[in-house]
PDB file of C-alpha atoms in Angstrom:
ATOM      1  CA  MET A 525     -84.692 -72.505 -18.459  1.00 37.00           C
ATOM      2  CA  SER A 526     -87.162 -72.561 -15.199  1.00 41.00           C
ATOM      3  CA  GLU A 527     -91.100 -73.643 -15.643  1.00 43.00           C
ATOM      4  CA  THR A 528     -93.174 -70.690 -16.497  1.00 43.00           C
ATOM      5  CA  LEU A 529     -96.702 -70.391 -15.291  1.00 41.00           C
ATOM      6  CA  ALA A 530     -98.700 -71.289 -18.341  1.00 43.00           C
ATOM      7  CA  ASP A 531     -96.850 -73.882 -17.965  1.00 45.00           C
ATOM      8  CA  VAL A 532     -98.285 -75.506 -15.236  1.00 41.00           C
ATOM      9  CA  ASP A 533    -101.434 -77.972 -15.592  1.00 43.00           C
ATOM     10  CA  THR A 534    -103.337 -77.039 -12.685  1.00 44.00           C
ATOM     11  CA  GLU A 535    -104.771 -73.341 -11.481  1.00 84.00           C
ATOM     12  CA  GLN A 536    -104.003 -74.677  -7.893  1.00 91.00           C
ATOM     13  CA  VAL A 537    -100.222 -73.882  -8.209  1.00 95.00           C
ATOM     14  CA  ILE A 538     -99.731 -74.700  -4.147  1.00 97.00           C
ATOM     15  CA  GLU A 539    -101.962 -76.979  -2.481  1.00 97.00           C
ATOM     16  CA  VAL A 540    -101.630 -77.410   1.285  1.00 97.00           C
ATOM     17  CA  ARG A 541    -103.706 -80.486   2.809  1.00 97.00           C
ATOM     18  CA  ASP A 542    -103.945 -81.009   6.281  1.00 96.00           C
ATOM     19  CA  LEU A 543    -100.541 -79.346   7.372  1.00 96.00           C
ATOM     20  CA  VAL A 544     -99.432 -80.519  11.185  1.00 96.00           C
ATOM     21  CA  THR A 545     -95.417 -79.816  12.425  1.00 95.00           C
ATOM     22  CA  HIS A 546     -94.644 -80.511  15.949  1.00 92.00           C
ATOM     23  CA  TYR A 547     -91.182 -78.789  17.539  1.00 91.00           C
ATOM     24  CA  GLY A 548     -90.496 -81.803  19.824  1.00 88.00           C
ATOM     25  CA  SER A 549     -94.084 -82.713  21.757  1.00 88.00           C
ATOM     26  CA  ARG A 550     -95.101 -79.089  21.040  1.00 90.00           C
ATOM     27  CA  GLN A 551     -97.488 -78.755  18.120  1.00 92.00           C
ATOM     28  CA  ILE A 552     -96.677 -75.826  15.837  1.00 93.00           C
ATOM     29  CA  LEU A 553     -99.516 -76.052  12.753  1.00 95.00           C
ATOM     30  CA  HIS A 554    -102.807 -77.959  13.080  1.00 94.00           C
ATOM     31  CA  GLY A 555    -104.047 -78.783   9.755  1.00 94.00           C
ATOM     32  CA  ILE A 556    -103.784 -76.129   7.883  1.00 96.00           C
ATOM     33  CA  ASP A 557    -105.116 -75.777   4.182  1.00 97.00           C
ATOM     34  CA  MET A 558    -104.691 -73.466   1.702  1.00 96.00           C
ATOM     35  CA  GLU A 559    -104.550 -73.062  -1.451  1.00 96.00           C
ATOM     36  CA  VAL A 560    -102.770 -70.386  -3.567  1.00 97.00           C
ATOM     37  CA  ARG A 561    -104.137 -69.608  -7.433  1.00 95.00           C
ATOM     38  CA  ARG A 562    -102.057 -69.408 -10.880  1.00 94.00           C
ATOM     39  CA  GLY A 563    -100.695 -65.899 -10.476  1.00 93.00           C
ATOM     40  CA  GLU A 564    -102.200 -64.475  -7.831  1.00 95.00           C
ATOM     41  CA  ILE A 565     -99.950 -62.635  -4.654  1.00 96.00           C
ATOM     42  CA  MET A 566    -101.256 -64.701  -1.466  1.00 97.00           C
ATOM     43  CA  VAL A 567    -100.232 -62.701   1.641  1.00 97.00           C
ATOM     44  CA  ILE A 568     -99.896 -64.970   4.930  1.00 97.00           C
ATOM     45  CA  MET A 569    -100.365 -63.277   7.924  1.00 93.00           C
ATOM     46  CA  GLY A 570    -100.602 -63.281  11.615  1.00 90.00           C
ATOM     47  CA  GLY A 571     -99.055 -62.167  14.934  1.00 85.00           C
ATOM     48  CA  SER A 572     -96.203 -63.350  16.253  1.00 84.00           C
ATOM     49  CA  GLY A 573     -95.844 -67.033  17.044  1.00 85.00           C
ATOM     50  CA  SER A 574     -98.655 -67.558  14.395  1.00 89.00           C
ATOM     51  CA  GLY A 575     -96.851 -69.835  12.354  1.00 92.00           C
ATOM     52  CA  LYS A 576     -96.069 -68.080   9.077  1.00 93.00           C
ATOM     53  CA  SER A 577     -92.963 -68.288   9.391  1.00 92.00           C
ATOM     54  CA  THR A 578     -93.261 -71.650  10.130  1.00 94.00           C
ATOM     55  CA  LEU A 579     -95.580 -72.236   7.565  1.00 95.00           C
ATOM     56  CA  LEU A 580     -93.231 -70.522   4.397  1.00 95.00           C
ATOM     57  CA  ARG A 581     -90.471 -73.326   5.537  1.00 94.00           C
ATOM     58  CA  HIS A 582     -92.292 -76.204   4.851  1.00 95.00           C
ATOM     59  CA  LEU A 583     -93.115 -74.947   1.214  1.00 95.00           C
ATOM     60  CA  ILE A 584     -89.884 -74.663   0.519  1.00 94.00           C
ATOM     61  CA  ARG A 585     -88.539 -77.564   1.994  1.00 93.00           C
ATOM     62  CA  LEU A 586     -86.845 -76.313   4.851  1.00 92.00           C
ATOM     63  CA  GLU A 587     -88.641 -78.217   7.483  1.00 90.00           C
ATOM     64  CA  ARG A 588     -90.372 -81.712   8.063  1.00 88.00           C
ATOM     65  CA  LYS A 589     -93.544 -82.409   8.683  1.00 92.00           C
ATOM     66  CA  THR A 590     -95.166 -83.877  11.033  1.00 93.00           C
ATOM     67  CA  SER A 591     -98.391 -85.446   8.774  1.00 95.00           C
ATOM     68  CA  GLY A 592    -100.731 -83.831   6.002  1.00 95.00           C
ATOM     69  CA  SER A 593     -99.540 -82.502   2.779  1.00 96.00           C
ATOM     70  CA  ILE A 594     -97.584 -80.004   0.498  1.00 96.00           C
ATOM     71  CA  ARG A 595     -98.040 -79.748  -3.621  1.00 96.00           C
ATOM     72  CA  LEU A 596     -96.673 -76.918  -5.858  1.00 96.00           C
ATOM     73  CA  LEU A 597     -96.947 -77.071  -9.015  1.00 95.00           C
ATOM     74  CA  GLY A 598     -98.560 -80.044  -8.979  1.00 93.00           C
ATOM     75  CA  ARG A 599     -95.603 -82.020  -7.304  1.00 94.00           C
ATOM     76  CA  GLU A 600     -95.928 -83.635  -3.882  1.00 95.00           C
ATOM     77  CA  LEU A 601     -92.801 -82.130  -1.964  1.00 94.00           C
ATOM     78  CA  ASP A 602     -92.118 -85.279  -0.125  1.00 91.00           C
ATOM     79  CA  GLU A 603     -92.197 -87.916  -2.652  1.00 93.00           C
ATOM     80  CA  MET A 604     -88.762 -85.896  -4.590  1.00 94.00           C
ATOM     81  CA  SER A 605     -85.174 -87.113  -3.675  1.00 94.00           C
ATOM     82  CA  GLU A 606     -82.548 -84.544  -2.779  1.00 93.00           C
ATOM     83  CA  LEU A 607     -81.707 -84.963  -6.512  1.00 93.00           C
ATOM     84  CA  GLU A 608     -85.105 -84.131  -7.717  1.00 94.00           C
ATOM     85  CA  PHE A 609     -85.444 -81.521  -5.220  1.00 93.00           C
ATOM     86  CA  TYR A 610     -82.682 -79.367  -6.541  1.00 90.00           C
ATOM     87  CA  ALA A 611     -83.725 -79.946  -9.766  1.00 90.00           C
ATOM     88  CA  PHE A 612     -87.348 -78.577  -9.219  1.00 93.00           C
ATOM     89  CA  CYS A 613     -85.572 -75.790  -6.900  1.00 90.00           C
ATOM     90  CA  ARG A 614     -85.151 -74.136 -10.826  1.00 91.00           C
ATOM     91  CA  LYS A 615     -89.118 -73.285 -10.865  1.00 93.00           C
ATOM     92  CA  LEU A 616     -88.693 -71.579  -7.204  1.00 94.00           C
ATOM     93  CA  GLY A 617     -87.367 -68.065  -6.289  1.00 94.00           C
ATOM     94  CA  VAL A 618     -86.907 -67.035  -2.433  1.00 94.00           C
ATOM     95  CA  ALA A 619     -85.853 -64.083  -1.009  1.00 93.00           C
ATOM     96  CA  PHE A 620     -85.240 -63.873   2.874  1.00 90.00           C
ATOM     97  CA  GLN A 621     -85.951 -61.674   5.111  1.00 85.00           C
ATOM     98  CA  GLY A 622     -82.658 -60.029   6.338  1.00 85.00           C
ATOM     99  CA  GLY A 623     -81.290 -60.418   2.776  1.00 87.00           C
ATOM    100  CA  ALA A 624     -79.083 -63.701   2.874  1.00 91.00           C
ATOM    101  CA  LEU A 625     -77.076 -62.585   1.229  1.00 93.00           C
ATOM    102  CA  PHE A 626     -72.852 -63.604   0.821  1.00 95.00           C
ATOM    103  CA  SER A 627     -70.950 -61.021   2.568  1.00 93.00           C
ATOM    104  CA  SER A 628     -67.336 -61.902   0.522  1.00 95.00           C
ATOM    105  CA  MET A 629     -68.958 -61.860  -2.877  1.00 96.00           C
ATOM    106  CA  THR A 630     -70.377 -58.837  -4.488  1.00 96.00           C
ATOM    107  CA  VAL A 631     -74.106 -58.176  -5.818  1.00 96.00           C
ATOM    108  CA  GLY A 632     -73.535 -59.278  -9.312  1.00 96.00           C
ATOM    109  CA  GLU A 633     -71.859 -62.502  -7.922  1.00 96.00           C
ATOM    110  CA  ASN A 634     -74.880 -62.896  -5.177  1.00 96.00           C
ATOM    111  CA  ILE A 635     -77.222 -62.415  -8.064  1.00 96.00           C
ATOM    112  CA  MET A 636     -75.544 -65.096 -10.851  1.00 96.00           C
ATOM    113  CA  LEU A 637     -75.555 -67.271  -7.665  1.00 94.00           C
ATOM    114  CA  PRO A 638     -78.543 -69.486  -8.865  1.00 93.00           C
ATOM    115  CA  LEU A 639     -77.218 -69.136 -12.354  1.00 94.00           C
ATOM    116  CA  ARG A 640     -73.875 -70.561 -11.432  1.00 93.00           C
ATOM    117  CA  GLU A 641     -75.771 -73.341  -9.278  1.00 89.00           C
ATOM    118  CA  HIS A 642     -78.292 -74.525 -11.978  1.00 89.00           C
ATOM    119  CA  THR A 643     -77.438 -73.570 -15.471  1.00 91.00           C
ATOM    120  CA  ASN A 644     -74.341 -73.707 -17.845  1.00 91.00           C
ATOM    121  CA  LEU A 645     -74.302 -70.610 -19.141  1.00 93.00           C
ATOM    122  CA  ASP A 646     -71.526 -68.850 -20.556  1.00 95.00           C
ATOM    123  CA  GLN A 647     -70.007 -65.919 -18.431  1.00 94.00           C
ATOM    124  CA  MET A 648     -71.516 -63.199 -21.216  1.00 95.00           C
ATOM    125  CA  THR A 649     -75.032 -64.397 -21.056  1.00 95.00           C
ATOM    126  CA  MET A 650     -75.191 -64.360 -17.432  1.00 95.00           C
ATOM    127  CA  GLN A 651     -74.052 -61.165 -17.358  1.00 95.00           C
ATOM    128  CA  ILE A 652     -76.747 -60.206 -19.609  1.00 95.00           C
ATOM    129  CA  MET A 653     -79.012 -61.675 -17.323  1.00 95.00           C
ATOM    130  CA  LEU A 654     -77.943 -60.078 -14.342  1.00 95.00           C
ATOM    131  CA  ARG A 655     -78.264 -56.559 -16.122  1.00 94.00           C
ATOM    132  CA  LEU A 656     -81.657 -56.975 -16.532  1.00 93.00           C
ATOM    133  CA  LYS A 657     -82.926 -57.870 -13.308  1.00 93.00           C
ATOM    134  CA  LEU A 658     -81.282 -55.485 -11.430  1.00 94.00           C
ATOM    135  CA  GLU A 659     -82.817 -53.020 -13.872  1.00 92.00           C
ATOM    136  CA  VAL A 660     -85.977 -54.429 -12.865  1.00 89.00           C
ATOM    137  CA  VAL A 661     -85.250 -53.697  -9.109  1.00 90.00           C
ATOM    138  CA  ASN A 662     -83.495 -50.484 -10.331  1.00 89.00           C
ATOM    139  CA  LEU A 663     -79.897 -51.492  -8.969  1.00 93.00           C
ATOM    140  CA  ALA A 664     -78.896 -50.980 -12.128  1.00 93.00           C
ATOM    141  CA  GLY A 665     -74.937 -49.690 -11.688  1.00 92.00           C
ATOM    142  CA  PHE A 666     -74.335 -51.519  -8.459  1.00 94.00           C
ATOM    143  CA  GLU A 667     -72.768 -55.060  -9.351  1.00 95.00           C
ATOM    144  CA  ASP A 668     -69.702 -54.312  -8.295  1.00 95.00           C
ATOM    145  CA  LEU A 669     -70.965 -52.771  -4.921  1.00 96.00           C
ATOM    146  CA  MET A 670     -70.425 -55.088  -1.421  1.00 96.00           C
ATOM    147  CA  PRO A 671     -73.739 -55.846   0.399  1.00 95.00           C
ATOM    148  CA  SER A 672     -71.781 -53.938   3.286  1.00 94.00           C
ATOM    149  CA  GLU A 673     -72.211 -50.997   1.320  1.00 96.00           C
ATOM    150  CA  LEU A 674     -75.780 -51.003   0.454  1.00 93.00           C
ATOM    151  CA  SER A 675     -78.754 -49.582   2.244  1.00 91.00           C
ATOM    152  CA  GLY A 676     -81.009 -52.517   4.008  1.00 88.00           C
ATOM    153  CA  GLY A 677     -83.832 -51.583   0.898  1.00 88.00           C
ATOM    154  CA  MET A 678     -81.339 -52.349  -0.936  1.00 92.00           C
ATOM    155  CA  ILE A 679     -80.240 -55.693  -0.077  1.00 93.00           C
ATOM    156  CA  LYS A 680     -84.141 -56.165   0.376  1.00 91.00           C
ATOM    157  CA  ARG A 681     -84.178 -55.486  -3.966  1.00 91.00           C
ATOM    158  CA  ALA A 682     -80.860 -57.190  -4.278  1.00 94.00           C
ATOM    159  CA  ALA A 683     -82.314 -60.319  -2.458  1.00 94.00           C
ATOM    160  CA  LEU A 684     -85.340 -60.236  -4.854  1.00 92.00           C
ATOM    161  CA  ALA A 685     -83.195 -60.032  -7.728  1.00 94.00           C
ATOM    162  CA  ARG A 686     -81.639 -63.096  -6.928  1.00 95.00           C
ATOM    163  CA  ALA A 687     -84.732 -64.759  -6.342  1.00 95.00           C
ATOM    164  CA  ILE A 688     -86.087 -64.249  -9.783  1.00 94.00           C
ATOM    165  CA  ILE A 689     -83.083 -64.485 -11.704  1.00 94.00           C
ATOM    166  CA  MET A 690     -84.595 -67.441 -13.007  1.00 92.00           C
ATOM    167  CA  ASP A 691     -87.463 -66.758 -14.379  1.00 91.00           C
ATOM    168  CA  PRO A 692     -89.405 -69.033 -11.287  1.00 93.00           C
ATOM    169  CA  ALA A 693     -92.961 -70.319 -11.215  1.00 93.00           C
ATOM    170  CA  LEU A 694     -92.641 -69.396  -7.948  1.00 95.00           C
ATOM    171  CA  LEU A 695     -91.915 -66.907  -5.599  1.00 96.00           C
ATOM    172  CA  PHE A 696     -91.702 -66.539  -1.574  1.00 96.00           C
ATOM    173  CA  CYS A 697     -90.727 -64.043   0.541  1.00 94.00           C
ATOM    174  CA  ASP A 698     -89.712 -63.997   4.244  1.00 92.00           C
ATOM    175  CA  GLU A 699     -91.281 -60.036   5.849  1.00 89.00           C
ATOM    176  CA  PRO A 700     -90.000 -58.352   2.098  1.00 88.00           C
ATOM    177  CA  SER A 701     -90.499 -54.436   4.797  1.00 81.00           C
ATOM    178  CA  ALA A 702     -89.402 -55.578   7.815  1.00 77.00           C
ATOM    179  CA  GLY A 703     -87.522 -53.439   9.159  1.00 75.00           C
ATOM    180  CA  LEU A 704     -87.591 -50.110   6.023  1.00 79.00           C
ATOM    181  CA  ASP A 705     -89.067 -46.525   6.560  1.00 82.00           C
ATOM    182  CA  PRO A 706     -92.802 -46.426   5.006  1.00 86.00           C
ATOM    183  CA  VAL A 707     -90.644 -44.516   1.619  1.00 86.00           C
ATOM    184  CA  VAL A 708     -88.914 -47.643   1.138  1.00 84.00           C
ATOM    185  CA  SER A 709     -91.449 -49.764   2.041  1.00 87.00           C
ATOM    186  CA  SER A 710     -93.986 -48.200  -0.592  1.00 89.00           C
ATOM    187  CA  ALA A 711     -91.708 -48.543  -3.459  1.00 87.00           C
ATOM    188  CA  LEU A 712     -90.809 -52.395  -2.345  1.00 88.00           C
ATOM    189  CA  ASP A 713     -94.556 -53.573  -2.735  1.00 91.00           C
ATOM    190  CA  GLU A 714     -94.341 -51.504  -5.508  1.00 91.00           C
ATOM    191  CA  LEU A 715     -92.322 -53.716  -7.747  1.00 89.00           C
ATOM    192  CA  ILE A 716     -93.632 -56.683  -5.772  1.00 92.00           C
ATOM    193  CA  LEU A 717     -96.787 -55.640  -7.970  1.00 93.00           C
ATOM    194  CA  ARG A 718     -94.609 -54.867 -10.742  1.00 89.00           C
ATOM    195  CA  LEU A 719     -92.985 -59.071 -10.421  1.00 87.00           C
ATOM    196  CA  ARG A 720     -96.081 -60.453 -10.477  1.00 89.00           C
ATOM    197  CA  ASP A 721     -97.304 -58.452 -13.624  1.00 89.00           C
ATOM    198  CA  ALA A 722     -94.769 -58.552 -15.900  1.00 84.00           C
ATOM    199  CA  LEU A 723     -93.531 -61.766 -14.968  1.00 83.00           C
ATOM    200  CA  GLY A 724     -96.757 -63.544 -13.960  1.00 85.00           C
ATOM    201  CA  MET A 725     -95.185 -65.004 -10.797  1.00 91.00           C
ATOM    202  CA  THR A 726     -97.519 -66.281  -8.301  1.00 95.00           C
ATOM    203  CA  ILE A 727     -95.777 -64.818  -5.272  1.00 96.00           C
ATOM    204  CA  VAL A 728     -96.082 -65.788  -1.810  1.00 97.00           C
ATOM    205  CA  VAL A 729     -95.573 -63.285   0.869  1.00 96.00           C
ATOM    206  CA  VAL A 730     -95.296 -63.530   4.728  1.00 95.00           C
ATOM    207  CA  THR A 731     -95.822 -60.073   6.488  1.00 91.00           C
ATOM    208  CA  HIS A 732     -96.964 -58.763   9.738  1.00 86.00           C
ATOM    209  CA  GLU A 733     -97.162 -55.033   7.992  1.00 87.00           C
ATOM    210  CA  LEU A 734    -101.017 -54.756   7.816  1.00 89.00           C
ATOM    211  CA  ASP A 735    -100.246 -51.756   4.859  1.00 89.00           C
ATOM    212  CA  SER A 736     -98.132 -53.704   3.038  1.00 90.00           C
ATOM    213  CA  ALA A 737    -100.375 -56.804   3.187  1.00 92.00           C
ATOM    214  CA  PHE A 738    -103.555 -54.509   2.355  1.00 94.00           C
ATOM    215  CA  ARG A 739    -101.457 -52.875  -0.990  1.00 93.00           C
ATOM    216  CA  ILE A 740    -100.477 -55.715  -2.723  1.00 95.00           C
ATOM    217  CA  ALA A 741    -102.526 -59.198  -1.782  1.00 96.00           C
ATOM    218  CA  ASP A 742    -104.856 -60.624  -3.950  1.00 96.00           C
ATOM    219  CA  ARG A 743    -105.805 -62.499  -0.939  1.00 97.00           C
ATOM    220  CA  ILE A 744    -104.593 -63.267   2.400  1.00 97.00           C
ATOM    221  CA  THR A 745    -104.248 -66.079   4.705  1.00 97.00           C
ATOM    222  CA  VAL A 746    -104.822 -64.977   8.450  1.00 96.00           C
ATOM    223  CA  LEU A 747    -102.865 -67.423  10.915  1.00 95.00           C
ATOM    224  CA  ASP A 748    -103.271 -67.700  14.631  1.00 94.00           C
ATOM    225  CA  GLN A 749    -101.776 -69.812  17.154  1.00 92.00           C
ATOM    226  CA  GLY A 750    -101.222 -72.497  14.315  1.00 93.00           C
ATOM    227  CA  ASN A 751    -104.801 -72.212  13.103  1.00 95.00           C
ATOM    228  CA  VAL A 752    -106.131 -70.648   9.852  1.00 96.00           C
ATOM    229  CA  LEU A 753    -108.604 -68.408  10.810  1.00 95.00           C
ATOM    230  CA  GLN A 754    -110.190 -66.843   7.714  1.00 96.00           C
ATOM    231  CA  ILE A 755    -108.690 -66.807   3.945  1.00 96.00           C
ATOM    232  CA  GLY A 756    -109.636 -64.449   1.440  1.00 96.00           C
ATOM    233  CA  THR A 757    -109.318 -61.374  -0.203  1.00 96.00           C
ATOM    234  CA  VAL A 758    -108.901 -57.867   1.288  1.00 95.00           C
ATOM    235  CA  GLU A 759    -112.102 -56.469   1.680  1.00 96.00           C
ATOM    236  CA  GLU A 760    -112.872 -59.770   3.500  1.00 96.00           C
ATOM    237  CA  VAL A 761    -110.385 -59.966   5.641  1.00 95.00           C
ATOM    238  CA  ARG A 762    -110.863 -56.137   7.122  1.00 93.00           C
ATOM    239  CA  ASN A 763    -114.874 -56.990   7.025  1.00 94.00           C
ATOM    240  CA  SER A 764    -113.862 -59.866   9.374  1.00 94.00           C
ATOM    241  CA  ALA A 765    -116.430 -60.622  11.991  1.00 93.00           C
ATOM    242  CA  ASN A 766    -114.029 -62.680  13.745  1.00 93.00           C
ATOM    243  CA  PRO A 767    -112.506 -61.233  17.290  1.00 92.00           C
ATOM    244  CA  ARG A 768    -108.935 -62.244  16.739  1.00 91.00           C
ATOM    245  CA  ILE A 769    -108.461 -61.130  13.544  1.00 92.00           C
ATOM    246  CA  GLN A 770    -110.189 -57.612  14.174  1.00 91.00           C
ATOM    247  CA  ALA A 771    -107.755 -57.929  16.768  1.00 89.00           C
ATOM    248  CA  LEU A 772    -105.016 -57.916  15.153  1.00 88.00           C
ATOM    249  CA  LEU A 773    -105.978 -55.699  12.471  1.00 88.00           C
ATOM    250  CA  ASN A 774    -106.880 -53.026  15.162  1.00 86.00           C
ATOM    251  CA  ARG A 775    -103.952 -53.720  17.310  1.00 73.00           C
ATOM    252  CA  ARG A 776    -105.796 -54.740  20.241  1.00 62.00           C
ATOM    253  CA  PHE A 777    -103.993 -56.888  22.994  1.00 52.00           C
ATOM    254  CA  GLU A 778    -105.979 -59.912  23.931  1.00 52.00           C
ATOM    255  CA  GLU A 779    -106.368 -61.401  27.490  1.00 50.00           C
ATOM    256  CA  GLU A 780    -105.283 -64.960  27.590  1.00 53.00           C
ATOM    257  CA  VAL A 781    -107.985 -66.528  29.204  1.00 53.00           C
ATOM    258  CA  VAL A 782    -105.770 -69.224  31.310  1.00 59.00           C
ATOM    259  CA  ASP A 783    -106.767 -72.201  33.054  1.00 67.00           C
ATOM    260  CA  PRO A 784    -105.623 -72.546  36.829  1.00 75.00           C
ATOM    261  CA  ASP A 785    -104.708 -75.799  37.255  1.00 73.00           C
ATOM    262  CA  GLU A 786    -102.801 -75.634  33.529  1.00 72.00           C
ATOM    263  CA  TYR A 787    -100.809 -72.121  34.819  1.00 64.00           C
ATOM    264  CA  LEU A 788     -99.921 -73.984  37.912  1.00 72.00           C
ATOM    265  CA  ALA A 789     -98.771 -76.969  36.567  1.00 69.00           C
ATOM    266  CA  ARG A 790     -96.740 -74.505  34.010  1.00 66.00           C
ATOM    267  CA  LEU A 791     -95.081 -73.014  36.869  1.00 75.00           C
ATOM    268  CA  THR A 792     -94.064 -76.899  38.424  1.00 75.00           C
ATOM    269  CA  GLY A 793     -92.910 -78.102  35.946  1.00 70.00           C
ATOM    270  CA  LYS A 794     -95.230 -80.725  36.237  1.00 66.00           C
ATOM    271  CA  LYS A 795     -98.168 -82.354  33.590  1.00 58.00           C
ATOM    272  CA  ARG A 796    -101.619 -80.843  34.230  1.00 54.00           C
ATOM    273  CA  SER A 797    -102.581 -84.492  35.846  1.00 52.00           C
ATOM    274  CA  ASP A 798     -99.412 -84.697  38.373  1.00 50.00           C
ATOM    275  CA  SER A 799    -101.024 -81.218  39.526  1.00 44.00           C
ATOM    276  CA  ASN A 800    -104.426 -82.567  39.985  1.00 48.00           C
ATOM    277  CA  ASP A 801    -103.204 -85.630  42.362  1.00 47.00           C
TER     278      ASP A 801
END
């Protein structure tokens, strides 16, 4: 089966060094440095447009960086061929924000899909693994339903079951609590904690939900406009002296100081140097 955390020699199972990303001429990430330790839950949080989702997409190689280095489980992502990365995906689990379940497949078929793609297991073994994971996410007996028959919280749990069906070393969750009521959100947080404790996974969670972040995180990476403001424990982030972090935690709007020449250039569509001619 897939590699477990005990098989990894290095304490740092994710290492990001000086990660820079552009979308066209616009720079999105500005030299991101981050490490994720074996067996911890790292929460990446920040306001809208902070770059947290872009960082996550880089970690699962859905985006190509401008420069910098990303190492997962001791492997440099960009040094792997497509075939090598396809095999490496056995060690990764991803729960996407909207669940990303295939509407034409039953819940059970969705969850077993990684097994069909990456293994040669027989149908009975896959069914047993399916039922085990359904028990973990409290969806036992729902495998024959279609995604359209599930509630929002059930879709999130089914997506988690699919993400962990192969017992990955690394689990990535994109906004797991988004759009859920507080009770369901709290239950999902408890599920993530159980996955870390029971299965020994290293988990990276992207979220803007402060309550959820503080409940599940071992450490938090706070991003702002593509920069790392702080990496620390929940208490360290709560007590940060950084005014932008406090504005985020207290949901305070910070008025942007705009350079007059730059503002004029944006309105006229000219470069700043042109507006000074």
